[in-house]
mmCIF file of N, CA and C in Angstrom:
data_model
loop_
_atom_site.group_PDB
_atom_site.id
_atom_site.type_symbol
_atom_site.label_atom_id
_atom_site.label_comp_id
_atom_site.label_asym_id
_atom_site.label_seq_id
_atom_site.Cartn_x
_atom_site.Cartn_y
_atom_site.Cartn_z
ATOM 1 N N MET A 205 0.843 -1.170 0.000
ATOM 2 C CA MET A 205 0.000 0.000 0.000
ATOM 3 C C MET A 205 0.888 1.233 0.000
ATOM 4 N N ASN A 206 0.578 2.177 -0.834
ATOM 5 C CA ASN A 206 1.267 3.458 -0.872
ATOM 6 C C ASN A 206 0.291 4.530 -0.442
ATOM 7 N N ALA A 207 0.773 5.475 0.339
ATOM 8 C CA ALA A 207 -0.103 6.553 0.780
ATOM 9 C C ALA A 207 0.723 7.794 1.033
ATOM 10 N N VAL A 208 0.150 8.910 0.735
ATOM 11 C CA VAL A 208 0.740 10.190 1.096
ATOM 12 C C VAL A 208 -0.177 10.786 2.146
ATOM 13 N N VAL A 209 0.377 11.059 3.298
ATOM 14 C CA VAL A 209 -0.443 11.509 4.413
ATOM 15 C C VAL A 209 0.068 12.863 4.871
ATOM 16 N N GLY A 210 -0.822 13.833 4.913
ATOM 17 C CA GLY A 210 -0.467 15.158 5.401
ATOM 18 C C GLY A 210 -0.590 15.230 6.907
ATOM 19 N N PRO A 211 -0.123 16.336 7.494
ATOM 20 C CA PRO A 211 -0.124 16.438 8.954
ATOM 21 C C PRO A 211 -1.502 16.416 9.597
ATOM 22 N N ASP A 212 -2.549 16.800 8.857
ATOM 23 C CA ASP A 212 -3.890 16.824 9.439
ATOM 24 C C ASP A 212 -4.750 15.652 8.986
ATOM 25 N N SER A 213 -4.157 14.736 8.239
ATOM 26 C CA SER A 213 -4.918 13.628 7.682
ATOM 27 C C SER A 213 -5.264 12.599 8.748
ATOM 28 N N GLU A 214 -6.438 12.045 8.638
ATOM 29 C CA GLU A 214 -6.854 10.953 9.516
ATOM 30 C C GLU A 214 -6.823 9.630 8.767
ATOM 31 N N TYR A 215 -6.525 9.666 7.474
ATOM 32 C CA TYR A 215 -6.525 8.431 6.688
ATOM 33 C C TYR A 215 -5.217 8.285 5.964
ATOM 34 N N PRO A 216 -4.561 7.148 5.962
ATOM 35 C CA PRO A 216 -4.889 6.047 6.861
ATOM 36 C C PRO A 216 -4.427 6.377 8.275
ATOM 37 N N ARG A 217 -5.198 6.007 9.235
ATOM 38 C CA ARG A 217 -4.874 6.266 10.637
ATOM 39 C C ARG A 217 -3.878 5.210 11.091
ATOM 40 N N ILE A 218 -2.686 5.630 11.422
ATOM 41 C CA ILE A 218 -1.649 4.709 11.880
ATOM 42 C C ILE A 218 -1.357 5.052 13.332
ATOM 43 N N HIS A 219 -1.645 4.133 14.198
ATOM 44 C CA HIS A 219 -1.425 4.355 15.621
ATOM 45 C C HIS A 219 0.029 4.073 15.970
ATOM 46 N N PRO A 220 0.556 4.798 16.944
ATOM 47 C CA PRO A 220 1.926 4.525 17.367
ATOM 48 C C PRO A 220 2.056 3.079 17.835
ATOM 49 N N VAL A 221 3.176 2.494 17.503
ATOM 50 C CA VAL A 221 3.444 1.118 17.915
ATOM 51 C C VAL A 221 3.922 1.148 19.360
ATOM 52 N N PRO A 222 3.385 0.287 20.218
ATOM 53 C CA PRO A 222 3.842 0.276 21.606
ATOM 54 C C PRO A 222 5.322 -0.080 21.677
ATOM 55 N N PRO A 223 6.051 0.527 22.612
ATOM 56 C CA PRO A 223 7.449 0.168 22.785
ATOM 57 C C PRO A 223 7.555 -1.310 23.112
ATOM 58 N N SER A 224 8.586 -1.943 22.602
ATOM 59 C CA SER A 224 8.614 -3.397 22.766
ATOM 60 C C SER A 224 9.992 -3.968 23.050
ATOM 61 N N SER A 225 10.936 -3.163 23.484
ATOM 62 C CA SER A 225 12.246 -3.730 23.774
ATOM 63 C C SER A 225 12.239 -4.329 25.183
ATOM 64 N N ASP A 226 13.337 -4.978 25.522
ATOM 65 C CA ASP A 226 13.468 -5.540 26.865
ATOM 66 C C ASP A 226 14.030 -4.515 27.852
ATOM 67 N N ASN A 227 14.294 -3.304 27.365
ATOM 68 C CA ASN A 227 14.873 -2.265 28.204
ATOM 69 C C ASN A 227 13.938 -1.056 28.212
ATOM 70 N N PRO A 228 13.259 -0.802 29.328
ATOM 71 C CA PRO A 228 12.266 0.270 29.345
ATOM 72 C C PRO A 228 12.848 1.679 29.220
ATOM 73 N N SER A 229 14.115 1.879 29.553
ATOM 74 C CA SER A 229 14.673 3.233 29.464
ATOM 75 C C SER A 229 14.706 3.750 28.031
ATOM 76 N N PRO A 230 15.242 2.981 27.061
ATOM 77 C CA PRO A 230 15.151 3.453 25.674
ATOM 78 C C PRO A 230 13.706 3.511 25.179
ATOM 79 N N ASP A 231 12.851 2.647 25.694
ATOM 80 C CA ASP A 231 11.432 2.719 25.327
ATOM 81 C C ASP A 231 10.845 4.075 25.738
ATOM 82 N N CYS A 232 11.290 4.596 26.883
ATOM 83 C CA CYS A 232 10.823 5.915 27.326
ATOM 84 C C CYS A 232 11.254 6.995 26.340
ATOM 85 N N LEU A 233 12.486 6.889 25.823
ATOM 86 C CA LEU A 233 12.938 7.843 24.806
ATOM 87 C C LEU A 233 12.076 7.740 23.562
ATOM 88 N N SER A 234 11.736 6.518 23.190
ATOM 89 C CA SER A 234 10.886 6.295 22.020
ATOM 90 C C SER A 234 9.525 6.957 22.209
ATOM 91 N N ILE A 235 8.980 6.848 23.390
ATOM 92 C CA ILE A 235 7.680 7.458 23.691
ATOM 93 C C ILE A 235 7.780 8.979 23.586
ATOM 94 N N ALA A 236 8.851 9.544 24.125
ATOM 95 C CA ALA A 236 9.032 10.998 24.029
ATOM 96 C C ALA A 236 9.199 11.418 22.574
ATOM 97 N N PHE A 237 9.902 10.608 21.793
ATOM 98 C CA PHE A 237 10.104 10.916 20.376
ATOM 99 C C PHE A 237 8.776 10.952 19.625
ATOM 100 N N ASP A 238 7.822 10.138 20.062
ATOM 101 C CA ASP A 238 6.495 10.141 19.436
ATOM 102 C C ASP A 238 5.779 11.475 19.630
ATOM 103 N N GLY A 239 6.241 12.271 20.578
ATOM 104 C CA GLY A 239 5.668 13.595 20.784
ATOM 105 C C GLY A 239 4.489 13.645 21.734
ATOM 106 N N ASP A 240 4.167 12.530 22.367
ATOM 107 C CA ASP A 240 3.056 12.524 23.317
ATOM 108 C C ASP A 240 3.449 13.132 24.662
ATOM 109 N N TYR A 241 4.729 13.113 24.963
ATOM 110 C CA TYR A 241 5.249 13.645 26.217
ATOM 111 C C TYR A 241 6.482 14.474 25.905
ATOM 112 N N ARG A 242 6.640 15.583 26.610
ATOM 113 C CA ARG A 242 7.827 16.414 26.436
ATOM 114 C C ARG A 242 8.936 15.894 27.341
ATOM 115 N N LEU A 243 10.137 15.812 26.791
ATOM 116 C CA LEU A 243 11.305 15.393 27.557
ATOM 117 C C LEU A 243 12.126 16.624 27.896
ATOM 118 N N HIS A 244 12.381 16.816 29.179
ATOM 119 C CA HIS A 244 13.233 17.908 29.646
ATOM 120 C C HIS A 244 14.439 17.296 30.338
ATOM 121 N N VAL A 245 15.610 17.799 30.018
ATOM 122 C CA VAL A 245 16.844 17.361 30.662
ATOM 123 C C VAL A 245 17.667 18.596 30.990
ATOM 124 N N SER A 246 18.722 18.382 31.742
ATOM 125 C CA SER A 246 19.647 19.469 32.063
ATOM 126 C C SER A 246 21.040 19.061 31.606
ATOM 127 N N PRO A 247 21.952 20.018 31.500
ATOM 128 C CA PRO A 247 23.336 19.648 31.203
ATOM 129 C C PRO A 247 23.874 18.643 32.223
ATOM 130 N N HIS A 248 23.471 18.793 33.480
ATOM 131 C CA HIS A 248 23.892 17.856 34.526
ATOM 132 C C HIS A 248 23.435 16.430 34.208
ATOM 133 N N ILE A 249 22.193 16.279 33.782
ATOM 134 C CA ILE A 249 21.674 14.950 33.441
ATOM 135 C C ILE A 249 22.446 14.377 32.259
ATOM 136 N N LEU A 250 22.687 15.186 31.245
ATOM 137 C CA LEU A 250 23.429 14.706 30.073
ATOM 138 C C LEU A 250 24.854 14.300 30.455
ATOM 139 N N ARG A 251 25.511 15.087 31.306
ATOM 140 C CA ARG A 251 26.869 14.715 31.758
ATOM 141 C C ARG A 251 26.844 13.378 32.490
ATOM 142 N N ASN A 252 25.845 13.186 33.349
ATOM 143 C CA ASN A 252 25.767 11.927 34.099
ATOM 144 C C ASN A 252 25.494 10.737 33.188
ATOM 145 N N VAL A 253 24.647 10.920 32.184
ATOM 146 C CA VAL A 253 24.409 9.837 31.223
ATOM 147 C C VAL A 253 25.726 9.477 30.544
ATOM 148 N N GLY A 254 26.469 10.487 30.099
ATOM 149 C CA GLY A 254 27.760 10.239 29.461
ATOM 150 C C GLY A 254 28.742 9.543 30.387
ATOM 151 N N ARG A 255 28.783 9.967 31.642
ATOM 152 C CA ARG A 255 29.687 9.358 32.624
ATOM 153 C C ARG A 255 29.350 7.884 32.834
ATOM 154 N N VAL A 256 28.068 7.586 33.010
ATOM 155 C CA VAL A 256 27.644 6.199 33.244
ATOM 156 C C VAL A 256 27.941 5.333 32.023
ATOM 157 N N LEU A 257 27.658 5.844 30.831
ATOM 158 C CA LEU A 257 27.941 5.064 29.624
ATOM 159 C C LEU A 257 29.437 4.807 29.486
ATOM 160 N N GLY A 258 30.264 5.783 29.869
ATOM 161 C CA GLY A 258 31.714 5.587 29.860
ATOM 162 C C GLY A 258 32.132 4.493 30.829
ATOM 163 N N GLN A 259 31.508 4.462 32.003
ATOM 164 C CA GLN A 259 31.806 3.413 32.984
ATOM 165 C C GLN A 259 31.392 2.034 32.478
ATOM 166 N N LEU A 260 30.403 2.014 31.582
ATOM 167 C CA LEU A 260 29.948 0.746 31.002
ATOM 168 C C LEU A 260 30.801 0.321 29.811
ATOM 169 N N GLY A 261 31.810 1.121 29.490
ATOM 170 C CA GLY A 261 32.726 0.753 28.421
ATOM 171 C C GLY A 261 32.384 1.304 27.047
ATOM 172 N N TRP A 262 31.430 2.209 26.966
ATOM 173 C CA TRP A 262 31.085 2.797 25.675
ATOM 174 C C TRP A 262 32.237 3.676 25.199
ATOM 175 N N SER A 263 32.442 3.736 23.901
ATOM 176 C CA SER A 263 33.467 4.606 23.322
ATOM 177 C C SER A 263 32.993 6.056 23.391
ATOM 178 N N ALA A 264 33.945 6.977 23.316
ATOM 179 C CA ALA A 264 33.596 8.400 23.335
ATOM 180 C C ALA A 264 32.674 8.745 22.164
ATOM 181 N N GLU A 265 32.919 8.133 21.012
ATOM 182 C CA GLU A 265 32.079 8.402 19.842
ATOM 183 C C GLU A 265 30.644 7.917 20.069
ATOM 184 N N ALA A 266 30.504 6.705 20.619
ATOM 185 C CA ALA A 266 29.166 6.159 20.875
ATOM 186 C C ALA A 266 28.431 6.999 21.919
ATOM 187 N N ILE A 267 29.160 7.456 22.931
ATOM 188 C CA ILE A 267 28.546 8.311 23.955
ATOM 189 C C ILE A 267 28.064 9.611 23.323
ATOM 190 N N GLY A 268 28.902 10.217 22.503
ATOM 191 C CA GLY A 268 28.513 11.456 21.825
ATOM 192 C C GLY A 268 27.287 11.269 20.956
ATOM 193 N N ASP A 269 27.250 10.137 20.233
ATOM 194 C CA ASP A 269 26.085 9.847 19.385
ATOM 195 C C ASP A 269 24.819 9.685 20.222
ATOM 196 N N TYR A 270 24.941 8.990 21.360
ATOM 197 C CA TYR A 270 23.770 8.761 22.205
ATOM 198 C C TYR A 270 23.272 10.068 22.826
ATOM 199 N N LEU A 271 24.202 10.911 23.267
ATOM 200 C CA LEU A 271 23.800 12.198 23.834
ATOM 201 C C LEU A 271 23.154 13.083 22.769
ATOM 202 N N ALA A 272 23.650 12.995 21.538
ATOM 203 C CA ALA A 272 23.025 13.736 20.433
ATOM 204 C C ALA A 272 21.616 13.208 20.182
ATOM 205 N N LEU A 273 21.451 11.886 20.274
ATOM 206 C CA LEU A 273 20.119 11.289 20.114
ATOM 207 C C LEU A 273 19.164 11.809 21.188
ATOM 208 N N ILE A 274 19.627 11.851 22.424
ATOM 209 C CA ILE A 274 18.780 12.372 23.504
ATOM 210 C C ILE A 274 18.386 13.817 23.202
ATOM 211 N N SER A 275 19.338 14.617 22.764
ATOM 212 C CA SER A 275 19.037 16.014 22.428
ATOM 213 C C SER A 275 18.029 16.106 21.293
ATOM 214 N N ASP A 276 18.152 15.214 20.308
ATOM 215 C CA ASP A 276 17.180 15.186 19.207
ATOM 216 C C ASP A 276 15.784 14.833 19.713
ATOM 217 N N VAL A 277 15.712 13.877 20.640
ATOM 218 C CA VAL A 277 14.416 13.483 21.206
ATOM 219 C C VAL A 277 13.825 14.643 22.008
ATOM 220 N N VAL A 278 14.669 15.342 22.756
ATOM 221 C CA VAL A 278 14.206 16.520 23.497
ATOM 222 C C VAL A 278 13.562 17.508 22.531
ATOM 223 N N ASP A 279 14.258 17.800 21.429
ATOM 224 C CA ASP A 279 13.724 18.742 20.435
ATOM 225 C C ASP A 279 12.431 18.225 19.811
ATOM 226 N N ALA A 280 12.432 16.957 19.404
ATOM 227 C CA ALA A 280 11.253 16.378 18.739
ATOM 228 C C ALA A 280 10.041 16.350 19.662
ATOM 229 N N SER A 281 10.284 16.208 20.956
ATOM 230 C CA SER A 281 9.175 16.107 21.909
ATOM 231 C C SER A 281 8.614 17.470 22.312
ATOM 232 N N GLY A 282 9.316 18.535 21.962
ATOM 233 C CA GLY A 282 8.888 19.862 22.395
ATOM 234 C C GLY A 282 9.412 20.238 23.763
ATOM 235 N N GLY A 283 10.328 19.434 24.290
ATOM 236 C CA GLY A 283 10.939 19.721 25.584
ATOM 237 C C GLY A 283 12.118 20.660 25.428
ATOM 238 N N ALA A 284 12.999 20.661 26.424
ATOM 239 C CA ALA A 284 14.142 21.564 26.381
ATOM 240 C C ALA A 284 15.277 21.028 27.240
ATOM 241 N N VAL A 285 16.481 21.449 26.873
ATOM 242 C CA VAL A 285 17.631 21.272 27.753
ATOM 243 C C VAL A 285 17.686 22.554 28.568
ATOM 244 N N THR A 286 17.509 22.417 29.864
ATOM 245 C CA THR A 286 17.418 23.594 30.726
ATOM 246 C C THR A 286 18.389 23.472 31.891
ATOM 247 N N ASP A 287 18.955 24.587 32.285
ATOM 248 C CA ASP A 287 19.855 24.622 33.439
ATOM 249 C C ASP A 287 19.139 25.408 34.538
ATOM 250 N N PRO A 288 18.322 24.708 35.331
ATOM 251 C CA PRO A 288 17.455 25.406 36.290
ATOM 252 C C PRO A 288 18.222 25.933 37.498
ATOM 253 N N PRO A 289 17.624 26.891 38.194
ATOM 254 C CA PRO A 289 18.225 27.337 39.453
ATOM 255 C C PRO A 289 18.207 26.193 40.465
ATOM 256 N N LYS A 290 19.187 26.201 41.335
ATOM 257 C CA LYS A 290 19.276 25.153 42.359
ATOM 258 C C LYS A 290 18.389 25.545 43.534
ATOM 259 N N ALA A 291 17.268 24.840 43.644
ATOM 260 C CA ALA A 291 16.288 25.211 44.664
ATOM 261 C C ALA A 291 15.793 24.030 45.489
ATOM 262 N N ALA A 292 15.867 22.816 44.951
ATOM 263 C CA ALA A 292 15.318 21.643 45.645
ATOM 264 C C ALA A 292 16.300 21.141 46.705
ATOM 265 N N HIS A 293 15.747 20.769 47.841
ATOM 266 C CA HIS A 293 16.553 20.219 48.938
ATOM 267 C C HIS A 293 15.835 19.043 49.588
ATOM 268 N N SER A 294 14.966 18.386 48.843
ATOM 269 C CA SER A 294 14.130 17.326 49.407
ATOM 270 C C SER A 294 14.858 16.006 49.579
ATOM 271 N N SER A 295 15.881 15.771 48.771
ATOM 272 C CA SER A 295 16.596 14.497 48.821
ATOM 273 C C SER A 295 17.900 14.657 49.587
ATOM 274 N N ARG A 296 18.322 13.586 50.212
ATOM 275 C CA ARG A 296 19.617 13.610 50.899
ATOM 276 C C ARG A 296 20.759 13.558 49.888
ATOM 277 N N ASP A 297 20.429 13.199 48.639
ATOM 278 C CA ASP A 297 21.420 13.092 47.569
ATOM 279 C C ASP A 297 21.408 14.376 46.734
ATOM 280 N N HIS A 298 22.518 15.093 46.748
ATOM 281 C CA HIS A 298 22.629 16.354 46.007
ATOM 282 C C HIS A 298 22.312 16.163 44.524
ATOM 283 N N GLU A 299 22.767 15.059 43.936
ATOM 284 C CA GLU A 299 22.514 14.780 42.515
ATOM 285 C C GLU A 299 21.007 14.680 42.247
ATOM 286 N N ASP A 300 20.287 14.053 43.148
ATOM 287 C CA ASP A 300 18.836 13.919 42.980
ATOM 288 C C ASP A 300 18.148 15.280 43.057
ATOM 289 N N ASN A 301 18.637 16.139 43.924
ATOM 290 C CA ASN A 301 18.057 17.480 44.018
ATOM 291 C C ASN A 301 18.223 18.250 42.709
ATOM 292 N N LEU A 302 19.322 18.012 41.993
ATOM 293 C CA LEU A 302 19.522 18.675 40.701
ATOM 294 C C LEU A 302 18.483 18.205 39.680
ATOM 295 N N ILE A 303 18.067 16.959 39.791
ATOM 296 C CA ILE A 303 17.011 16.449 38.907
ATOM 297 C C ILE A 303 15.664 17.045 39.314
ATOM 298 N N LEU A 304 15.419 17.127 40.606
ATOM 299 C CA LEU A 304 14.173 17.743 41.081
ATOM 300 C C LEU A 304 14.095 19.215 40.673
ATOM 301 N N ASP A 305 15.255 19.874 40.570
ATOM 302 C CA ASP A 305 15.269 21.257 40.086
ATOM 303 C C ASP A 305 14.696 21.350 38.674
ATOM 304 N N VAL A 306 14.998 20.361 37.830
ATOM 305 C CA VAL A 306 14.457 20.342 36.464
ATOM 306 C C VAL A 306 12.938 20.173 36.517
ATOM 307 N N VAL A 307 12.476 19.288 37.386
ATOM 308 C CA VAL A 307 11.031 19.068 37.542
ATOM 309 C C VAL A 307 10.341 20.382 37.914
ATOM 310 N N ALA A 308 10.905 21.084 38.885
ATOM 311 C CA ALA A 308 10.301 22.337 39.342
ATOM 312 C C ALA A 308 10.359 23.416 38.260
ATOM 313 N N ALA A 309 11.487 23.529 37.589
ATOM 314 C CA ALA A 309 11.672 24.603 36.605
ATOM 315 C C ALA A 309 10.820 24.414 35.358
ATOM 316 N N THR A 310 10.510 23.169 35.031
ATOM 317 C CA THR A 310 9.744 22.905 33.805
ATOM 318 C C THR A 310 8.272 22.667 34.088
ATOM 319 N N ASP A 311 7.885 22.754 35.352
ATOM 320 C CA ASP A 311 6.497 22.514 35.744
ATOM 321 C C ASP A 311 6.036 21.144 35.239
ATOM 322 N N ALA A 312 6.894 20.144 35.445
ATOM 323 C CA ALA A 312 6.647 18.791 34.937
ATOM 324 C C ALA A 312 5.427 18.159 35.591
ATOM 325 N N ASP A 313 4.767 17.311 34.819
ATOM 326 C CA ASP A 313 3.628 16.547 35.323
ATOM 327 C C ASP A 313 4.050 15.190 35.860
ATOM 328 N N LEU A 314 5.275 14.766 35.509
ATOM 329 C CA LEU A 314 5.723 13.413 35.830
ATOM 330 C C LEU A 314 7.236 13.366 35.745
ATOM 331 N N LEU A 315 7.869 12.593 36.627
ATOM 332 C CA LEU A 315 9.304 12.322 36.553
ATOM 333 C C LEU A 315 9.473 10.823 36.400
ATOM 334 N N VAL A 316 10.273 10.422 35.418
ATOM 335 C CA VAL A 316 10.575 9.011 35.208
ATOM 336 C C VAL A 316 12.014 8.787 35.649
ATOM 337 N N SER A 317 12.209 7.898 36.611
ATOM 338 C CA SER A 317 13.542 7.633 37.152
ATOM 339 C C SER A 317 13.603 6.224 37.714
ATOM 340 N N ASP A 318 14.776 5.628 37.612
ATOM 341 C CA ASP A 318 14.991 4.313 38.222
ATOM 342 C C ASP A 318 15.772 4.446 39.531
ATOM 343 N N ASP A 319 15.912 5.671 40.021
ATOM 344 C CA ASP A 319 16.646 5.944 41.251
ATOM 345 C C ASP A 319 15.715 5.755 42.450
ATOM 346 N N THR A 320 16.081 4.849 43.332
ATOM 347 C CA THR A 320 15.236 4.520 44.484
ATOM 348 C C THR A 320 15.027 5.712 45.405
ATOM 349 N N ASP A 321 16.074 6.520 45.612
ATOM 350 C CA ASP A 321 15.904 7.696 46.469
ATOM 351 C C ASP A 321 14.869 8.650 45.888
ATOM 352 N N LEU A 322 14.884 8.822 44.563
ATOM 353 C CA LEU A 322 13.899 9.704 43.928
ATOM 354 C C LEU A 322 12.502 9.101 43.975
ATOM 355 N N THR A 323 12.375 7.829 43.622
ATOM 356 C CA THR A 323 11.035 7.233 43.601
ATOM 357 C C THR A 323 10.422 7.194 44.998
ATOM 358 N N SER A 324 11.267 7.154 46.022
ATOM 359 C CA SER A 324 10.733 7.146 47.391
ATOM 360 C C SER A 324 10.115 8.494 47.766
ATOM 361 N N LEU A 325 10.406 9.540 47.006
ATOM 362 C CA LEU A 325 9.841 10.865 47.272
ATOM 363 C C LEU A 325 8.487 11.075 46.601
ATOM 364 N N SER A 326 8.059 10.106 45.803
ATOM 365 C CA SER A 326 6.822 10.264 45.028
ATOM 366 C C SER A 326 5.590 10.259 45.924
ATOM 367 N N PRO A 327 4.665 11.159 45.690
ATOM 368 C CA PRO A 327 4.742 12.285 44.764
ATOM 369 C C PRO A 327 5.545 13.424 45.389
ATOM 370 N N TRP A 328 6.381 14.050 44.581
ATOM 371 C CA TRP A 328 7.178 15.185 45.034
ATOM 372 C C TRP A 328 6.483 16.459 44.580
ATOM 373 N N ARG A 329 6.036 17.254 45.528
ATOM 374 C CA ARG A 329 5.275 18.487 45.234
ATOM 375 C C ARG A 329 4.120 18.205 44.272
ATOM 376 N N GLY A 330 3.487 17.049 44.477
ATOM 377 C CA GLY A 330 2.342 16.661 43.658
ATOM 378 C C GLY A 330 2.706 15.988 42.351
ATOM 379 N N VAL A 331 3.992 15.840 42.069
ATOM 380 C CA VAL A 331 4.444 15.233 40.815
ATOM 381 C C VAL A 331 4.790 13.764 41.062
ATOM 382 N N PRO A 332 4.091 12.845 40.391
ATOM 383 C CA PRO A 332 4.429 11.428 40.539
ATOM 384 C C PRO A 332 5.839 11.149 40.011
ATOM 385 N N ILE A 333 6.541 10.263 40.682
ATOM 386 C CA ILE A 333 7.856 9.806 40.224
ATOM 387 C C ILE A 333 7.727 8.307 40.014
ATOM 388 N N VAL A 334 7.850 7.885 38.758
ATOM 389 C CA VAL A 334 7.639 6.479 38.415
ATOM 390 C C VAL A 334 8.888 5.903 37.760
ATOM 391 N N ARG A 335 9.008 4.608 37.867
ATOM 392 C CA ARG A 335 10.124 3.902 37.226
ATOM 393 C C ARG A 335 9.845 3.756 35.730
ATOM 394 N N PRO A 336 10.905 3.619 34.924
ATOM 395 C CA PRO A 336 10.705 3.514 33.474
ATOM 396 C C PRO A 336 9.707 2.434 33.062
ATOM 397 N N HIS A 337 9.788 1.251 33.670
ATOM 398 C CA HIS A 337 8.859 0.187 33.259
ATOM 399 C C HIS A 337 7.408 0.558 33.590
ATOM 400 N N GLN A 338 7.201 1.294 34.685
ATOM 401 C CA GLN A 338 5.845 1.729 35.029
ATOM 402 C C GLN A 338 5.326 2.743 34.010
ATOM 403 N N PHE A 339 6.199 3.653 33.592
ATOM 404 C CA PHE A 339 5.808 4.653 32.603
ATOM 405 C C PHE A 339 5.448 3.984 31.282
ATOM 406 N N VAL A 340 6.272 3.039 30.847
ATOM 407 C CA VAL A 340 5.996 2.333 29.588
ATOM 408 C C VAL A 340 4.660 1.603 29.685
ATOM 409 N N GLN A 341 4.424 0.907 30.782
ATOM 410 C CA GLN A 341 3.152 0.198 30.958
ATOM 411 C C GLN A 341 1.972 1.167 30.932
ATOM 412 N N MET A 342 2.128 2.315 31.570
ATOM 413 C CA MET A 342 1.069 3.324 31.601
ATOM 414 C C MET A 342 0.753 3.808 30.186
ATOM 415 N N VAL A 343 1.793 4.079 29.398
ATOM 416 C CA VAL A 343 1.590 4.579 28.036
ATOM 417 C C VAL A 343 0.961 3.508 27.155
ATOM 418 N N VAL A 344 1.416 2.272 27.287
ATOM 419 C CA VAL A 344 0.839 1.186 26.483
ATOM 420 C C VAL A 344 -0.645 1.037 26.799
ATOM 421 N N ARG A 345 -1.007 1.066 28.091
ATOM 422 C CA ARG A 345 -2.428 0.984 28.478
ATOM 423 C C ARG A 345 -3.217 2.155 27.900
ATOM 424 N N GLU A 346 -2.652 3.351 28.014
ATOM 425 C CA GLU A 346 -3.315 4.553 27.502
ATOM 426 C C GLU A 346 -3.542 4.450 25.995
ATOM 427 N N ARG A 347 -2.554 3.970 25.279
ATOM 428 C CA ARG A 347 -2.677 3.856 23.823
ATOM 429 C C ARG A 347 -3.689 2.787 23.431
ATOM 430 N N ARG A 348 -3.746 1.711 24.187
ATOM 431 C CA ARG A 348 -4.730 0.661 23.880
ATOM 432 C C ARG A 348 -6.150 1.188 24.027
ATOM 433 N N HIS A 349 -6.364 2.028 25.032
ATOM 434 C CA HIS A 349 -7.707 2.557 25.278
ATOM 435 C C HIS A 349 -8.090 3.657 24.303
ATOM 436 N N SER A 350 -7.105 4.237 23.620
ATOM 437 C CA SER A 350 -7.418 5.329 22.694
ATOM 438 C C SER A 350 -7.653 4.836 21.271
ATOM 439 N N ILE A 351 -7.451 3.555 21.050
ATOM 440 C CA ILE A 351 -7.638 2.999 19.691
ATOM 441 C C ILE A 351 -9.096 2.694 19.452
#
């Protein structure tokens, strides 16, 4: 089948495919790329992603490519890379407070994290903090009900 579909077209209606990898973290990026949710990150978050990938043995080139991918997803989702003021003091972990600063500065509706210290704060100032697999399950359920 061949079709040319404009941005306002309803035909053929193609629903987003549910994320299906065995790793929910990249699935979360895929969901943000679909544009249903805005992804906001900070330079601090990007540095930490790069640091962790380096510890896992990734090459500098692969790390750079992955960070560029994250930045592309941020742009595609309508989110932003933001360097918020340091205001959160809810966690005993300074690094976690820097992430909470992003939540506060972007007026986020949800934080997705696999960090136990962060998830233990849920809801933080009314913002749910869920693990990646929970977020993926929530989106898959939501998409099934919207079809």
